[in-house]
Amino acid sequence: MGRVREAVVTGARAVRRIPLPSTLTHQALREARSPQPPSHVQRSHAVENEMIGRTRTVWLDRHHADRGLIVFLHGGAYVSGPFASDWAWLSRQADARGCAGLMVDYRNAPDHQHPVALDDSEAVLKALVADGRLGDQPWVLAGQHAGGGLAFSVARRLRGTEVPAPAALIAMSPWLDLELSNAGITETDQADPVHERRLLRDAARRYAGRTSLDDPDLSPINASLEGLPPVHLSVGMRDLFLSDVRVAKLQLEENGVDLDYREISGRLGLQLLVRKGEDIERVHREQADLIERVFERA
């Protein structure tokens, strides 16, 4: 397992110290799950839990939904999440705009396999439309890692449904290819050891079940990326998904999608705790600018 370090995860009532091995494991991912917002997020927002159909959701400042809504799909390789970093991002962006945030805690593998995460996310949005809570006001769809890839699939599936298209799509180091088949993936071998690829391959098999890993709903890199709303796409230069994200960038540009793209030093994907620094601050500002722009336009 290698040398063990400790990560501090702040929960609603206590601080948990989670042993994280130097190489990620499924156990570490599960133990790092933060189903409730950390205490600093709870102090900043009105937090409400709501079961929408079979899906657990958590609202931040639902009373501000008339100012706009950010729907967030968390990371965790489809086997865990949300993490402290997911909550921190949603809190920050909801604060910046003074709008509502909604964390969709879609069900995870191995108990729930594809297309459960996709169906859960879509069902939440359809339910919000049905009861009048999602309609005329603008909304943004965002996600990181597995949630980033899921956001692309959800945005594609919403076309032609009763759900209004999101005003923007924000994806941070999205997992776009569950096959992990891109030959360029070796570019980041030194930063992302083979053990992480094994973890992700195992997680992909657990979630995909009998569905082929190249299915476009699982791996949106294999789908048409045309007709999407404005996109902010970001990735770390030491992320395992760097090559796939670069391919997606080219596809989005070829399809004429309004795209903001940012590569940052170090890692961005699968961050259990909040990352800080000038690079990540720039990404957050660009994302906030996009949210502001599309909300003002709507």
CSV table of C-alpha atoms in Angstrom, one decimal:
chain,number,residue,atom,x,y,z
A,1,MET,CA,0.0,0.0,0.0
A,2,GLY,CA,2.9,2.3,0.5
A,3,ARG,CA,3.3,5.2,2.9
A,4,VAL,CA,0.1,6.4,4.5
A,5,ARG,CA,-0.9,10.1,4.9
A,6,GLU,CA,-3.9,11.6,6.6
A,7,ALA,CA,-6.6,13.7,5.0
A,8,VAL,CA,-8.9,15.9,7.1
A,9,VAL,CA,-12.5,15.9,6.0
A,10,THR,CA,-14.8,18.3,7.8
A,11,GLY,CA,-18.3,16.9,8.3
A,12,ALA,CA,-21.4,18.5,9.7
A,13,ARG,CA,-20.7,17.6,13.3
A,14,ALA,CA,-17.1,16.5,13.5
A,15,VAL,CA,-13.7,16.3,11.8
A,16,ARG,CA,-12.8,12.9,10.5
A,17,ARG,CA,-9.2,11.9,9.7
A,18,ILE,CA,-9.2,9.5,6.9
A,19,PRO,CA,-6.1,7.4,6.1
A,20,LEU,CA,-5.4,7.8,2.5
A,21,PRO,CA,-2.8,5.5,0.9
A,22,SER,CA,-0.3,7.0,-1.4
A,23,THR,CA,-2.1,5.1,-4.2
A,24,LEU,CA,-5.9,5.6,-4.3
A,25,THR,CA,-8.1,2.7,-3.4
A,26,HIS,CA,-11.8,2.1,-3.6
A,27,GLN,CA,-11.8,2.0,0.2
A,28,ALA,CA,-10.2,5.4,0.4
A,29,LEU,CA,-12.7,6.8,-2.1
A,30,ARG,CA,-15.6,5.4,-0.1
A,31,GLU,CA,-14.2,6.7,3.2
A,32,ALA,CA,-13.7,10.1,1.8
A,33,ARG,CA,-17.3,10.4,0.7
A,34,SER,CA,-19.0,13.5,2.2
A,35,PRO,CA,-22.7,13.1,1.8
A,36,GLN,CA,-23.4,16.2,3.8
A,37,PRO,CA,-21.7,19.6,3.1
A,38,PRO,CA,-18.7,20.4,5.4
A,39,SER,CA,-19.4,22.7,8.3
A,40,HIS,CA,-18.0,25.8,6.6
A,41,VAL,CA,-20.4,25.2,3.7
A,42,GLN,CA,-23.3,24.8,6.1
A,43,ARG,CA,-22.4,28.0,7.8
A,44,SER,CA,-22.6,29.9,4.5
A,45,HIS,CA,-25.8,28.4,3.0
A,46,ALA,CA,-29.3,27.2,3.9
A,47,VAL,CA,-28.8,23.4,3.4
A,48,GLU,CA,-31.8,21.2,2.6
A,49,ASN,CA,-31.9,17.5,1.9
A,50,GLU,CA,-34.6,16.3,-0.5
A,51,MET,CA,-35.3,12.9,-2.0
A,52,ILE,CA,-36.4,13.4,-5.6
A,53,GLY,CA,-37.7,10.1,-6.8
A,54,ARG,CA,-35.1,7.6,-5.9
A,55,THR,CA,-32.3,10.1,-5.8
A,56,ARG,CA,-30.9,12.0,-2.8
A,57,THR,CA,-30.2,15.6,-3.5
A,58,VAL,CA,-28.9,18.4,-1.3
A,59,TRP,CA,-29.8,22.1,-1.9
A,60,LEU,CA,-27.7,25.1,-1.1
A,61,ASP,CA,-29.9,28.2,-0.8
A,62,ARG,CA,-32.9,26.8,-2.6
A,63,HIS,CA,-34.7,30.1,-1.8
A,64,HIS,CA,-32.4,31.8,-4.4
A,65,ALA,CA,-33.4,29.5,-7.2
A,66,ASP,CA,-35.2,32.4,-8.9
A,67,ARG,CA,-31.7,33.9,-9.5
A,68,GLY,CA,-30.5,30.8,-11.3
A,69,LEU,CA,-29.5,27.2,-10.4
A,70,ILE,CA,-26.3,25.3,-10.6
A,71,VAL,CA,-26.8,21.5,-10.8
A,72,PHE,CA,-23.7,19.6,-9.8
A,73,LEU,CA,-22.7,16.0,-10.6
A,74,HIS,CA,-19.9,14.9,-8.2
A,75,GLY,CA,-16.8,12.9,-8.9
A,76,GLY,CA,-15.8,9.6,-7.5
A,77,ALA,CA,-15.3,7.2,-10.4
A,78,TYR,CA,-19.0,6.1,-10.1
A,79,VAL,CA,-18.2,4.3,-6.9
A,80,SER,CA,-18.1,7.2,-4.4
A,81,GLY,CA,-18.6,10.9,-3.8
A,82,PRO,CA,-19.4,13.6,-3.3
A,83,PHE,CA,-16.2,14.8,-1.7
A,84,ALA,CA,-15.2,18.0,0.1
A,85,SER,CA,-13.8,19.4,-3.1
A,86,ASP,CA,-17.2,19.0,-4.8
A,87,TRP,CA,-19.0,20.9,-2.0
A,88,ALA,CA,-16.4,23.6,-2.0
A,89,TRP,CA,-16.8,24.3,-5.7
A,90,LEU,CA,-20.6,24.4,-5.6
A,91,SER,CA,-20.6,26.6,-2.5
A,92,ARG,CA,-18.1,29.0,-4.1
A,93,GLN,CA,-20.0,29.4,-7.4
A,94,ALA,CA,-23.4,29.6,-5.8
A,95,ASP,CA,-22.0,32.4,-3.5
A,96,ALA,CA,-20.4,34.2,-6.4
A,97,ARG,CA,-23.7,34.5,-8.3
A,98,GLY,CA,-26.1,34.6,-5.3
A,99,CYS,CA,-28.0,31.6,-6.8
A,100,ALA,CA,-29.1,28.2,-5.7
A,101,GLY,CA,-26.9,25.0,-5.9
A,102,LEU,CA,-28.1,21.5,-6.1
A,103,MET,CA,-25.9,18.5,-5.5
A,104,VAL,CA,-27.3,15.3,-7.2
A,105,ASP,CA,-26.1,12.4,-5.1
A,106,TYR,CA,-26.7,9.8,-7.8
A,107,ARG,CA,-26.5,6.1,-6.8
A,108,ASN,CA,-23.1,4.4,-7.1
A,109,ALA,CA,-21.6,1.1,-8.1
A,110,PRO,CA,-21.3,-1.7,-7.3
A,111,ASP,CA,-24.9,-1.8,-6.0
A,112,HIS,CA,-26.2,0.4,-8.8
A,113,GLN,CA,-24.9,0.0,-12.4
A,114,HIS,CA,-25.3,1.9,-15.7
A,115,PRO,CA,-27.5,3.6,-16.5
A,116,VAL,CA,-28.5,4.4,-12.9
A,117,ALA,CA,-26.3,7.5,-12.6
A,118,LEU,CA,-27.6,8.9,-15.9
A,119,ASP,CA,-31.2,8.0,-15.1
A,120,ASP,CA,-31.0,9.5,-11.6
A,121,SER,CA,-29.6,12.8,-12.9
A,122,GLU,CA,-32.1,13.0,-15.7
A,123,ALA,CA,-35.0,12.1,-13.5
A,124,VAL,CA,-34.2,14.8,-11.0
A,125,LEU,CA,-34.2,17.4,-13.7
A,126,LYS,CA,-37.5,16.1,-15.2
A,127,ALA,CA,-39.1,16.2,-11.7
A,128,LEU,CA,-38.0,19.8,-11.2
A,129,VAL,CA,-39.6,20.7,-14.5
A,130,ALA,CA,-42.8,18.8,-13.6
A,131,ASP,CA,-43.3,20.7,-10.3
A,132,GLY,CA,-42.4,24.1,-11.8
A,133,ARG,CA,-39.0,24.5,-10.1
A,134,LEU,CA,-37.1,24.4,-13.3
A,135,GLY,CA,-38.5,26.3,-16.2
A,136,ASP,CA,-38.0,29.9,-17.1
A,137,GLN,CA,-35.0,30.6,-14.9
A,138,PRO,CA,-31.5,29.8,-16.2
A,139,TRP,CA,-29.6,26.8,-15.0
A,140,VAL,CA,-26.0,25.5,-15.4
A,141,LEU,CA,-24.9,21.8,-15.4
A,142,ALA,CA,-21.5,21.2,-13.9
A,143,GLY,CA,-19.5,18.2,-12.8
A,144,GLN,CA,-15.9,16.9,-12.3
A,145,HIS,CA,-14.2,13.7,-13.0
A,146,ALA,CA,-16.9,11.0,-13.4
A,147,GLY,CA,-19.5,13.7,-12.9
A,148,GLY,CA,-17.9,15.8,-15.7
A,149,GLY,CA,-18.3,12.9,-18.1
A,150,LEU,CA,-21.8,12.3,-16.8
A,151,ALA,CA,-22.7,15.9,-17.4
A,152,PHE,CA,-21.8,15.6,-21.1
A,153,SER,CA,-24.1,12.5,-21.4
A,154,VAL,CA,-26.9,14.2,-19.5
A,155,ALA,CA,-26.7,17.3,-21.7
A,156,ARG,CA,-26.9,15.1,-24.8
A,157,ARG,CA,-29.9,13.1,-23.5
A,158,LEU,CA,-31.9,16.2,-22.6
A,159,ARG,CA,-32.1,17.3,-26.2
A,160,GLY,CA,-35.7,16.9,-27.4
A,161,THR,CA,-37.1,16.4,-23.9
A,162,GLU,CA,-39.3,18.6,-21.7
A,163,VAL,CA,-36.2,19.8,-19.8
A,164,PRO,CA,-34.9,23.1,-21.0
A,165,ALA,CA,-31.3,23.0,-22.1
A,166,PRO,CA,-28.7,24.2,-19.5
A,167,ALA,CA,-27.4,27.7,-20.2
A,168,ALA,CA,-23.9,26.3,-19.9
A,169,LEU,CA,-21.9,23.2,-19.2
A,170,ILE,CA,-18.9,23.2,-16.9
A,171,ALA,CA,-16.7,20.1,-16.8
A,172,MET,CA,-13.5,19.7,-14.7
A,173,SER,CA,-11.1,16.9,-15.8
A,174,PRO,CA,-14.1,14.9,-17.1
A,175,TRP,CA,-13.8,11.1,-17.4
A,176,LEU,CA,-14.9,10.8,-21.0
A,177,ASP,CA,-13.6,7.3,-22.0
A,178,LEU,CA,-14.3,4.5,-19.5
A,179,GLU,CA,-12.2,2.2,-21.8
A,180,LEU,CA,-9.1,4.3,-21.0
A,181,SER,CA,-8.1,3.4,-24.5
A,182,ASN,CA,-6.3,6.6,-25.7
A,183,ALA,CA,-2.7,5.7,-26.5
A,184,GLY,CA,-1.7,9.2,-25.3
A,185,ILE,CA,-2.6,8.3,-21.8
A,186,THR,CA,1.0,7.2,-21.3
A,187,GLU,CA,2.0,10.9,-21.4
A,188,THR,CA,1.0,11.2,-17.7
A,189,ASP,CA,2.4,7.9,-16.5
A,190,GLN,CA,4.9,9.4,-14.1
A,191,ALA,CA,2.2,11.5,-12.4
A,192,ASP,CA,-0.6,9.0,-12.6
A,193,PRO,CA,0.8,5.6,-11.8
A,194,VAL,CA,-0.5,2.4,-13.3
A,195,HIS,CA,-2.3,1.6,-10.0
A,196,GLU,CA,-4.7,4.5,-10.6
A,197,ARG,CA,-5.5,3.2,-14.1
A,198,ARG,CA,-6.2,-0.2,-12.5
A,199,LEU,CA,-8.5,1.4,-10.0
A,200,LEU,CA,-10.4,3.3,-12.7
A,201,ARG,CA,-10.6,0.2,-14.9
A,202,ASP,CA,-12.1,-1.8,-12.0
A,203,ALA,CA,-14.5,1.1,-11.2
A,204,ALA,CA,-15.5,1.2,-14.8
A,205,ARG,CA,-16.3,-2.5,-14.9
A,206,ARG,CA,-18.2,-2.3,-11.7
A,207,TYR,CA,-20.4,0.5,-12.9
A,208,ALA,CA,-20.8,-0.5,-16.6
A,209,GLY,CA,-22.0,-4.0,-15.7
A,210,ARG,CA,-23.0,-5.7,-19.0
A,211,THR,CA,-22.8,-2.5,-21.0
A,212,SER,CA,-19.9,-2.1,-23.4
A,213,LEU,CA,-17.4,0.5,-22.1
A,214,ASP,CA,-17.4,2.2,-25.5
A,215,ASP,CA,-21.1,2.9,-25.3
A,216,PRO,CA,-21.6,6.7,-25.9
A,217,ASP,CA,-23.7,7.1,-22.8
A,218,LEU,CA,-20.8,5.7,-20.7
A,219,SER,CA,-18.0,7.2,-22.8
A,220,PRO,CA,-19.2,10.5,-24.3
A,221,ILE,CA,-15.9,10.8,-26.2
A,222,ASN,CA,-17.5,8.3,-28.6
A,223,ALA,CA,-20.7,10.5,-29.0
A,224,SER,CA,-21.4,13.5,-31.2
A,225,LEU,CA,-20.6,16.6,-29.1
A,226,GLU,CA,-22.6,19.0,-31.4
A,227,GLY,CA,-25.5,21.1,-30.2
A,228,LEU,CA,-24.2,21.6,-26.7
A,229,PRO,CA,-24.5,24.9,-24.8
A,230,PRO,CA,-21.5,27.1,-24.0
A,231,VAL,CA,-18.8,24.9,-22.3
A,232,HIS,CA,-16.0,25.6,-19.9
A,233,LEU,CA,-13.6,22.6,-20.0
A,234,SER,CA,-10.6,22.3,-17.8
A,235,VAL,CA,-8.0,19.7,-17.0
A,236,GLY,CA,-4.7,19.3,-15.2
A,237,MET,CA,-1.5,18.7,-17.2
A,238,ARG,CA,-0.8,15.7,-14.9
A,239,ASP,CA,-4.3,14.3,-15.0
A,240,LEU,CA,-4.8,10.8,-16.4
A,241,PHE,CA,-7.6,12.2,-18.7
A,242,LEU,CA,-5.5,15.0,-20.3
A,243,SER,CA,-5.3,13.3,-23.7
A,244,ASP,CA,-9.0,12.6,-23.8
A,245,VAL,CA,-9.9,16.1,-22.8
A,246,ARG,CA,-7.7,17.5,-25.5
A,247,VAL,CA,-9.5,15.3,-28.0
A,248,ALA,CA,-12.9,16.5,-26.7
A,249,LYS,CA,-11.7,20.1,-27.1
A,250,LEU,CA,-11.0,19.5,-30.8
A,251,GLN,CA,-14.4,17.9,-31.3
A,252,LEU,CA,-16.2,20.7,-29.5
A,253,GLU,CA,-14.3,23.3,-31.7
A,254,GLU,CA,-15.1,21.4,-34.9
A,255,ASN,CA,-18.8,21.4,-33.9
A,256,GLY,CA,-18.8,25.1,-33.4
A,257,VAL,CA,-19.5,24.9,-29.6
A,258,ASP,CA,-18.8,28.1,-27.7
A,259,LEU,CA,-15.8,26.8,-25.7
A,260,ASP,CA,-13.6,28.2,-22.9
A,261,TYR,CA,-10.7,25.8,-22.3
A,262,ARG,CA,-8.1,25.8,-19.6
A,263,GLU,CA,-5.1,23.5,-18.8
A,264,ILE,CA,-3.5,24.0,-15.5
A,265,SER,CA,-0.3,22.8,-13.9
A,266,GLY,CA,-0.5,19.7,-11.7
A,267,ARG,CA,-3.7,17.8,-11.2
A,268,LEU,CA,-7.3,18.8,-11.3
A,269,GLY,CA,-9.1,15.4,-11.5
A,270,LEU,CA,-10.3,13.3,-8.6
A,271,GLN,CA,-9.4,15.8,-5.9
A,272,LEU,CA,-10.8,14.6,-2.6
A,273,LEU,CA,-9.8,17.8,-0.8
A,274,VAL,CA,-9.9,21.4,-2.0
A,275,ARG,CA,-6.9,22.4,-4.2
A,276,LYS,CA,-5.6,26.0,-3.9
A,277,GLY,CA,-3.3,28.1,-5.9
A,278,GLU,CA,-3.2,30.7,-8.7
A,279,ASP,CA,-4.0,28.2,-11.5
A,280,ILE,CA,-7.1,26.9,-9.8
A,281,GLU,CA,-8.2,30.4,-8.9
A,282,ARG,CA,-8.0,31.4,-12.5
A,283,VAL,CA,-10.2,28.4,-13.5
A,284,HIS,CA,-12.8,29.3,-10.8
A,285,ARG,CA,-12.9,32.9,-12.0
A,286,GLU,CA,-13.4,31.9,-15.6
A,287,GLN,CA,-16.2,29.5,-14.6
A,288,ALA,CA,-17.9,32.2,-12.5
A,289,ASP,CA,-17.6,34.6,-15.5
A,290,LEU,CA,-19.3,32.1,-17.8
A,291,ILE,CA,-22.1,31.5,-15.2
A,292,GLU,CA,-22.6,35.3,-14.9
A,293,ARG,CA,-22.6,35.7,-18.6
A,294,VAL,CA,-25.2,33.1,-19.4
A,295,PHE,CA,-27.4,34.0,-16.5
A,296,GLU,CA,-27.4,37.7,-17.5
A,297,ARG,CA,-28.2,36.6,-21.1
A,298,ALA,CA,-31.2,34.4,-20.1
